[in-house]
Amino acid sequence: MVRCGSVWFRKYGNFIDNLRLFTRGGSGGMGYPRLGGEGGKGGDVWVVAHKKMTLKQLKDKYPQKRFVAGEGANSRVNALKGSRGKDCEIPVPVGISVTDENGKIIELNKEKDRILVAEGGLGGKLLTNFLPLKGQKRVIHLDLKLIADIGLVGFPNAGKSSLLSQVSHAKPAIADYAFTTLQPELGKIVYNDFRQISVADLPGLIEGAHMNKGMGHKFLKHIERTRQLLFVVDISGFQLSSQTQYRTAFETIILLTKELELYKEELQTKPVLLAVNKMDLPGAQDMFHVLMNQLQNPKDFLHLFKKNMIPERTVEFQHIIPISAITGEGIEELKNYIRKSLDEHANQENGAYHKKQLLNLQISNTISYNEPPPKNGVTSPR
Ligand SMILES: Nc1nc2c(ncn2[C@@H]2O[C@H](COP(=O)(O)OP(=O)(O)OP(=O)(O)O)[C@@H](O)[C@H]2O)c(=O)[nH]1
Ligand SMILES: [Mg+2]
């Protein structure tokens, strides 16, 4: 593993792709029997898709993970029809599937797509003997639909599609011009023991992608839906056209990192591997040594960048693998590292999950231990 400077620290395991929430519609308001007044209906709870939202942000903003809509107003002499309770909206990222207790799944695939998850209770009226009804209670599961385990991230022409065709049976378009790939192309690495890992070849990214330049948001949106990232860089660097500046391999790495950060900081919390491609080119070995030196001491090279292009944190790559997508050099090694990285991360997640379960168990034991003994042998309801 290569550290890019001790100042820049990268947290792993922050990326969340599922969440469980408690939701409850608001209770209705009281009716007014004497004057036949009707209480207001309780507010509803909705799940609404927003482009800029992430599950991590949702969890951080609402750590209790409880969403309760407002109560309907009681009927009063001066307002016989009580007003409606306030709706509660849960903002979620686009590409979420919502599952309720009955296993019903609804997908929210577009900005502003919405689904009602817990309806508010009716206000008190003649039909209910003027007594209000409670809102629905629902536990829901949110799952971000991942398109693949690994997403290939890089500037145009880096050789992402060539790499996909090397590691899988996929047949993506490959050409010597920028933006050959316009849509994610999926492939599967199949290992000797039949384990399969899905890989998404994504459109190339250029500087300013966060402002929607090049394939911009289309590209960045797809990255969100992959478990881990594989940066693919051309060892000889990149130049979009004769009018734009030439970028070395090191610069492309810094710029990729900055673009991800500017789009959504959370993207940077995904584990990242680095494949340095086109190692068959003349002089590639020397350039690779230069690149490794830059990655090990990035601070010494940052004066080459404009201030606004320097990422707040830079990448701590899980593994760096020199490859050639044309000759096949380093490809087996890369496949093994991809597998290792996914397994390591899954183990970490399982470890964290079990720790949390254990902690919950300890807390609940402490609570029951501290509970006062039941009076007259009757246990009070919880
Ligand atoms: N010499 C050499 N050329 C390569 C290698 N990998 C890819 N290429 C060439 O680089 C060019 C771009 O390859 P692609 O695989 O289309 O690149 P890409 O990253 O998918 O490009 P976009 O889809 O535009 O983002 C093609 O001409 C490939 O033949 C390599 O390992 N060595
Ligand atoms: Mg391509």
Coordinates of C-alpha atoms and ligand atoms in Angstrom, one line a residue:
M1 CA 0.0 0.0 0.0
V2 CA 1.3 3.4 -0.9
R3 CA 0.7 6.4 1.3
C4 CA 0.5 9.8 -0.4
G5 CA 1.8 11.9 2.4
S6 CA 1.0 11.7 6.0
V7 CA -0.9 15.0 6.0
W8 CA -3.6 13.6 3.7
F9 CA -5.6 11.1 5.5
R10 CA -8.2 8.9 3.9
K11 CA -11.0 7.2 5.8
Y12 CA -12.2 3.9 4.5
G13 CA -15.5 2.3 5.2
N14 CA -17.6 5.5 5.2
F15 CA -19.4 4.6 2.1
I16 CA -22.9 3.4 2.9
D17 CA -25.1 1.5 0.4
N18 CA -28.0 0.5 2.7
L19 CA -29.9 1.9 5.6
R20 CA -32.9 0.9 7.8
L21 CA -35.3 3.6 8.9
F22 CA -38.3 3.9 11.2
T23 CA -41.1 6.0 9.8
R24 CA -44.5 7.0 11.1
G25 CA -47.3 9.0 9.7
G26 CA -48.6 11.8 11.9
S27 CA -51.7 11.2 14.1
G28 CA -55.0 12.8 13.1
G29 CA -56.4 15.7 15.1
M30 CA -59.4 15.4 17.5
G31 CA -62.9 16.0 16.1
Y32 CA -65.4 18.2 17.8
P33 CA -68.4 16.1 18.5
R34 CA -70.7 18.9 19.7
L35 CA -70.3 20.9 16.5
G36 CA -69.6 18.1 14.1
G37 CA -66.0 19.4 13.6
E38 CA -63.4 17.3 11.8
G39 CA -59.8 17.0 13.0
G40 CA -57.0 17.5 10.5
K41 CA -55.4 14.4 8.9
G42 CA -51.9 13.5 10.1
G43 CA -49.0 14.3 7.7
D44 CA -47.5 11.6 5.4
V45 CA -43.9 10.3 5.2
W46 CA -42.4 10.4 1.8
V47 CA -39.1 9.2 0.4
V48 CA -37.9 11.6 -2.3
A49 CA -34.9 11.1 -4.6
H50 CA -32.3 13.9 -4.8
K51 CA -29.2 14.0 -7.0
K52 CA -26.9 15.5 -4.5
M53 CA -27.9 13.3 -1.6
T54 CA -26.0 10.3 -0.2
L55 CA -27.0 7.7 2.3
K56 CA -24.0 8.7 4.5
Q57 CA -25.3 12.3 4.6
L58 CA -28.8 11.1 5.5
K59 CA -27.4 9.0 8.3
D60 CA -25.2 11.8 9.6
K61 CA -28.1 14.3 9.5
Y62 CA -30.6 12.0 11.2
P63 CA -28.6 9.6 13.4
Q64 CA -31.8 8.4 15.1
K65 CA -33.1 7.2 11.7
R66 CA -36.6 8.0 12.8
F67 CA -39.0 10.0 10.6
V68 CA -42.3 11.1 12.0
A69 CA -44.7 13.4 10.2
G70 CA -46.7 16.2 11.9
E71 CA -50.0 15.7 13.7
G72 CA -53.2 17.0 12.3
A73 CA -54.7 19.9 14.2
N74 CA -57.7 19.4 16.5
S75 CA -61.0 20.8 15.5
R76 CA -61.8 24.0 17.4
V77 CA -64.7 26.3 17.6
N78 CA -63.0 28.9 15.4
A79 CA -61.5 26.3 13.1
L80 CA -63.9 23.4 12.9
K81 CA -61.9 21.7 10.1
G82 CA -58.6 21.1 11.7
S83 CA -55.6 21.7 9.4
R84 CA -53.5 18.9 8.0
G85 CA -50.3 17.8 9.7
K86 CA -47.0 18.6 8.0
D87 CA -45.6 15.9 5.6
C88 CA -42.1 14.6 6.3
E89 CA -39.8 14.1 3.4
I90 CA -36.8 11.7 3.6
P91 CA -34.2 12.8 1.0
V92 CA -32.4 9.9 -0.6
P93 CA -29.9 9.5 -3.5
V94 CA -31.2 8.7 -7.0
G95 CA -30.9 5.0 -7.7
I96 CA -32.3 3.8 -4.3
S97 CA -34.7 0.9 -3.9
V98 CA -37.1 1.1 -1.0
T99 CA -38.3 -2.1 0.6
D100 CA -41.0 -2.2 3.2
E101 CA -41.8 -4.9 5.8
N102 CA -43.8 -6.9 3.3
G103 CA -40.9 -7.1 0.9
K104 CA -42.4 -4.7 -1.6
I105 CA -39.7 -2.9 -3.6
I106 CA -40.0 0.4 -5.3
E107 CA -37.1 2.0 -7.2
L108 CA -36.5 5.7 -7.3
N109 CA -34.4 6.2 -10.5
K110 CA -34.9 9.9 -11.3
E111 CA -34.5 13.2 -9.5
K112 CA -37.7 14.1 -7.5
D113 CA -39.1 10.5 -7.8
R114 CA -41.1 9.9 -4.6
I115 CA -42.9 7.2 -2.8
L116 CA -45.3 7.4 0.2
V117 CA -44.1 5.1 2.9
A118 CA -46.2 5.9 5.9
E119 CA -49.6 7.5 5.7
G120 CA -50.9 10.0 8.3
G121 CA -54.0 9.0 10.4
L122 CA -57.4 10.3 9.7
G123 CA -58.7 13.2 11.8
G124 CA -61.6 12.5 14.2
K125 CA -65.0 12.7 12.4
L126 CA -68.4 11.2 12.6
L127 CA -67.2 8.0 11.1
T128 CA -64.6 7.5 13.8
N129 CA -66.8 8.8 16.6
F130 CA -64.7 12.0 16.4
L131 CA -61.6 10.1 17.7
P132 CA -58.4 10.6 15.6
L133 CA -56.5 7.7 14.1
K134 CA -52.8 7.0 14.5
G135 CA -50.5 7.3 11.5
Q136 CA -49.0 4.1 9.9
K137 CA -45.8 2.8 11.3
R138 CA -43.3 1.4 8.8
V139 CA -39.8 0.1 9.0
I140 CA -38.2 0.6 5.6
H141 CA -34.9 -0.5 4.0
L142 CA -33.0 1.7 1.6
D143 CA -30.6 0.1 -0.8
L144 CA -28.4 1.9 -3.3
K145 CA -28.4 -0.2 -6.4
L146 CA -24.8 -0.9 -7.3
I147 CA -24.1 -1.4 -10.9
A148 CA -20.8 -3.2 -10.3
D149 CA -18.2 -4.2 -7.7
I150 CA -15.5 -2.2 -9.4
G151 CA -15.7 1.0 -11.4
L152 CA -13.0 1.9 -13.9
V153 CA -12.2 5.6 -13.4
G154 CA -9.8 7.5 -15.6
F155 CA -9.2 10.2 -18.2
P156 CA -10.3 9.4 -21.8
N157 CA -8.0 7.1 -23.7
A158 CA -6.3 5.7 -20.6
G159 CA -7.3 2.2 -21.7
K160 CA -10.3 1.4 -19.5
S161 CA -12.2 -0.3 -22.2
S162 CA -9.1 -2.2 -23.3
L163 CA -8.6 -3.4 -19.8
L164 CA -12.2 -4.5 -19.5
S165 CA -11.9 -6.6 -22.6
Q166 CA -8.7 -8.1 -21.2
V167 CA -10.2 -9.2 -17.9
S168 CA -13.7 -10.2 -19.1
H169 CA -15.7 -11.4 -22.1
A170 CA -17.1 -8.0 -22.7
K171 CA -16.5 -6.4 -26.1
P172 CA -16.5 -2.6 -25.4
A173 CA -15.6 -0.1 -28.2
I174 CA -11.9 0.7 -28.1
A175 CA -10.5 3.6 -30.1
D176 CA -7.7 6.1 -30.2
Y177 CA -9.9 9.1 -29.5
A178 CA -11.4 10.6 -26.3
F179 CA -14.9 9.6 -25.2
T180 CA -15.2 6.4 -27.1
T181 CA -17.2 5.0 -24.2
L182 CA -20.5 6.9 -23.6
Q183 CA -22.4 4.5 -21.5
P184 CA -21.2 2.2 -18.7
E185 CA -20.2 -1.2 -20.1
L186 CA -20.4 -4.1 -17.8
G187 CA -18.1 -7.2 -17.7
K188 CA -17.4 -10.0 -15.3
I189 CA -14.0 -11.3 -14.1
V190 CA -14.4 -15.0 -13.7
Y191 CA -11.7 -16.6 -11.5
N192 CA -10.5 -20.2 -11.6
D193 CA -12.7 -21.2 -8.7
F194 CA -15.7 -19.6 -10.5
R195 CA -15.9 -16.6 -8.2
Q196 CA -17.2 -13.6 -10.3
I197 CA -16.5 -9.9 -9.8
S198 CA -18.4 -7.4 -11.9
V199 CA -16.5 -4.5 -13.5
A200 CA -18.1 -1.3 -15.0
D201 CA -16.1 0.5 -17.7
L202 CA -17.2 4.1 -17.4
P203 CA -17.0 7.1 -19.7
G204 CA -13.7 9.1 -19.4
L205 CA -13.5 12.0 -17.0
I206 CA -11.9 15.4 -17.7
E207 CA -11.1 18.4 -15.7
G208 CA -14.2 20.3 -14.8
A209 CA -16.4 17.1 -14.8
H210 CA -17.9 18.3 -11.5
M211 CA -19.2 21.3 -13.5
N212 CA -20.6 18.9 -16.0
K213 CA -17.8 19.3 -18.5
G214 CA -17.1 16.3 -20.9
M215 CA -19.3 13.4 -19.8
G216 CA -19.4 15.2 -16.4
H217 CA -22.3 14.2 -14.2
K218 CA -23.2 11.2 -16.2
F219 CA -19.8 9.8 -15.4
L220 CA -19.8 10.8 -11.8
K221 CA -23.3 9.5 -11.2
H222 CA -22.1 6.0 -12.3
I223 CA -19.1 6.0 -10.0
E224 CA -21.4 6.3 -7.0
R225 CA -22.9 3.0 -7.8
T226 CA -19.8 0.9 -7.7
R227 CA -18.4 -0.6 -4.5
Q228 CA -14.7 0.2 -5.2
L229 CA -12.8 2.2 -7.8
L230 CA -10.0 1.3 -10.0
F231 CA -8.1 4.3 -11.3
V232 CA -6.7 3.6 -14.7
V233 CA -4.0 6.0 -15.9
D234 CA -1.9 6.2 -19.0
I235 CA 1.8 6.2 -18.0
S236 CA 2.5 8.7 -20.7
G237 CA -0.1 11.1 -19.5
F238 CA -3.0 12.8 -21.3
Q239 CA -3.8 15.6 -23.6
L240 CA -7.4 16.2 -24.8
S241 CA -6.5 18.4 -27.7
S242 CA -3.7 20.6 -28.9
Q243 CA -5.5 23.5 -27.3
T244 CA -5.5 21.9 -23.8
Q245 CA -2.6 21.4 -21.4
Y246 CA -0.7 18.1 -21.4
R247 CA -1.0 16.3 -18.1
T248 CA 1.4 13.7 -16.7
A249 CA 0.2 10.5 -15.1
F250 CA 0.7 12.0 -11.7
E251 CA -1.3 15.1 -12.6
T252 CA -4.1 13.0 -14.0
I253 CA -4.3 11.1 -10.6
I254 CA -4.4 14.4 -8.6
L255 CA -7.0 15.8 -11.0
L256 CA -9.2 12.7 -10.9
T257 CA -9.1 12.9 -7.1
K258 CA -10.0 16.6 -7.1
E259 CA -13.0 16.0 -9.5
L260 CA -14.4 13.3 -7.2
E261 CA -13.9 15.5 -4.2
L262 CA -15.7 18.4 -5.8
Y263 CA -18.6 16.3 -6.9
K264 CA -19.1 14.5 -3.7
E265 CA -16.6 14.1 -0.9
E266 CA -18.1 10.8 0.1
L267 CA -16.9 9.3 -3.2
Q268 CA -13.4 9.6 -1.8
T269 CA -14.1 7.2 1.0
K270 CA -14.4 4.3 -1.4
P271 CA -11.3 2.0 -1.5
V272 CA -9.3 2.7 -4.6
L273 CA -6.7 0.7 -6.6
L274 CA -4.5 2.1 -9.2
A275 CA -3.6 0.5 -12.5
V276 CA -0.8 2.2 -14.4
N277 CA -1.5 1.3 -18.0
K278 CA 0.5 1.2 -21.3
M279 CA 3.6 -0.1 -19.6
D280 CA 4.6 -1.6 -23.0
L281 CA 5.3 1.9 -24.4
P282 CA 9.0 2.8 -24.8
G283 CA 10.4 4.5 -21.6
A284 CA 7.4 3.4 -19.5
Q285 CA 9.6 1.8 -16.8
D286 CA 11.4 5.1 -16.2
M287 CA 8.2 7.1 -16.2
F288 CA 6.8 4.6 -13.7
H289 CA 9.7 5.2 -11.3
V290 CA 9.1 8.9 -11.5
L291 CA 5.4 8.4 -10.9
M292 CA 6.0 6.2 -7.8
N293 CA 8.4 8.8 -6.4
Q294 CA 5.7 11.5 -6.9
L295 CA 3.0 9.3 -5.3
Q296 CA 5.3 8.7 -2.3
N297 CA 6.2 12.3 -1.8
P298 CA 3.2 14.2 -3.3
K299 CA 3.9 17.4 -1.3
D300 CA 7.1 17.9 -3.1
F301 CA 5.3 18.2 -6.4
L302 CA 2.2 20.1 -5.6
H303 CA 3.7 23.5 -6.5
L304 CA 3.0 22.3 -10.1
F305 CA -0.7 22.7 -9.5
K306 CA -3.0 25.7 -9.2
K307 CA -4.3 25.9 -5.7
N308 CA -7.9 25.1 -6.6
M309 CA -6.7 21.8 -8.2
I310 CA -5.1 20.4 -5.1
P311 CA -7.4 17.9 -3.4
E312 CA -8.0 18.3 0.4
R313 CA -7.1 14.7 0.9
T314 CA -5.4 12.5 -1.6
V315 CA -5.7 8.9 -2.4
E316 CA -4.2 6.2 -0.4
F317 CA -4.2 3.4 -2.9
Q318 CA -4.9 -0.1 -1.7
H319 CA -2.5 -1.4 -4.4
I320 CA -0.6 0.1 -7.3
I321 CA -0.2 -2.3 -10.3
P322 CA 1.7 -1.5 -13.5
I323 CA -0.1 -3.2 -16.5
S324 CA -0.5 -3.3 -20.2
A325 CA -4.0 -3.9 -21.4
I326 CA -2.5 -4.7 -24.8
T327 CA 0.2 -7.3 -24.0
G328 CA -1.6 -8.6 -20.8
E329 CA 1.4 -7.7 -18.6
G330 CA 0.3 -7.4 -14.9
I331 CA -3.3 -8.4 -15.6
E332 CA -3.3 -11.6 -13.5
E333 CA -1.7 -9.6 -10.7
L334 CA -4.3 -6.9 -11.0
K335 CA -7.2 -9.5 -11.0
N336 CA -5.8 -10.9 -7.7
Y337 CA -5.5 -7.5 -6.1
I338 CA -9.0 -6.6 -7.1
R339 CA -10.3 -9.8 -5.4
K340 CA -8.1 -9.2 -2.4
S341 CA -9.3 -5.6 -1.9
L342 CA -13.0 -6.5 -2.2
D343 CA -12.5 -9.4 0.3
E344 CA -10.6 -7.3 2.7
H345 CA -13.2 -4.6 2.7
A346 CA -16.1 -7.1 3.1
N347 CA -14.3 -8.6 6.1
Q348 CA -13.9 -5.1 7.6
E349 CA -17.6 -4.4 7.1
N350 CA -18.6 -7.7 8.7
G351 CA -16.2 -7.1 11.6
A352 CA -17.8 -3.6 12.1
Y353 CA -21.3 -5.1 11.9
H354 CA -20.5 -7.8 14.5
K355 CA -18.9 -5.3 16.8
K356 CA -22.1 -3.2 16.6
Q357 CA -24.3 -6.2 17.3
L358 CA -22.2 -7.1 20.3
L359 CA -22.4 -3.5 21.6
N360 CA -26.2 -3.4 21.2
L361 CA -26.4 -6.7 23.1
Q362 CA -24.2 -5.3 25.9
I363 CA -26.3 -2.2 26.1
S364 CA -29.6 -4.1 26.2
N365 CA -28.2 -6.4 28.9
T366 CA -27.2 -3.4 30.9
I367 CA -30.6 -1.9 30.6
S368 CA -32.4 -5.0 31.7
Y369 CA -29.9 -5.5 34.5
N370 CA -30.5 -1.9 35.8
E371 CA -34.3 -2.2 35.5
P372 CA -36.1 -2.0 38.9
P373 CA -37.7 -5.3 40.0
P374 CA -41.3 -5.6 38.9
K375 CA -43.9 -4.4 41.5
N376 CA -46.2 -7.2 42.8
G377 CA -44.7 -9.5 40.4
V378 CA -46.2 -7.6 37.4
T379 CA -43.8 -6.5 34.7
S380 CA -44.5 -3.0 33.4
P381 CA -45.0 -2.8 29.7
R382 CA -42.1 -1.3 27.8
Ligands
LIG1 N1 0.3 0.8 -26.2 C1 -0.8 0.6 -25.5 N2 -2.0 1.1 -26.0 C2 -3.1 0.9 -25.3 C3 -3.1 0.1 -24.1 N3 -4.4 0.1 -23.6 C4 -5.1 0.8 -24.5 N4 -4.4 1.3 -25.5 C5 -4.8 2.1 -26.6 O1 -5.3 3.3 -26.1 C6 -6.4 3.8 -26.9 C7 -7.6 4.1 -26.0 O2 -8.0 2.8 -25.4 P1 -9.5 2.7 -24.8 O3 -9.5 1.3 -24.2 O4 -10.5 3.0 -25.8 O5 -9.5 3.9 -23.8 P2 -10.6 4.3 -22.8 O6 -10.0 4.7 -21.5 O7 -11.7 3.3 -22.7 O8 -11.1 5.7 -23.5 P3 -12.5 6.4 -23.4 O9 -13.6 5.4 -23.6 O10 -12.5 7.4 -24.5 O11 -12.6 7.0 -22.0 C8 -6.7 2.7 -27.9 O12 -6.1 3.1 -29.1 C9 -6.0 1.5 -27.3 O13 -5.6 0.5 -28.3 C10 -1.9 -0.4 -23.6 O14 -1.7 -1.1 -22.6 N5 -0.7 -0.2 -24.4
MG2 MG -13.6 3.5 -23.3

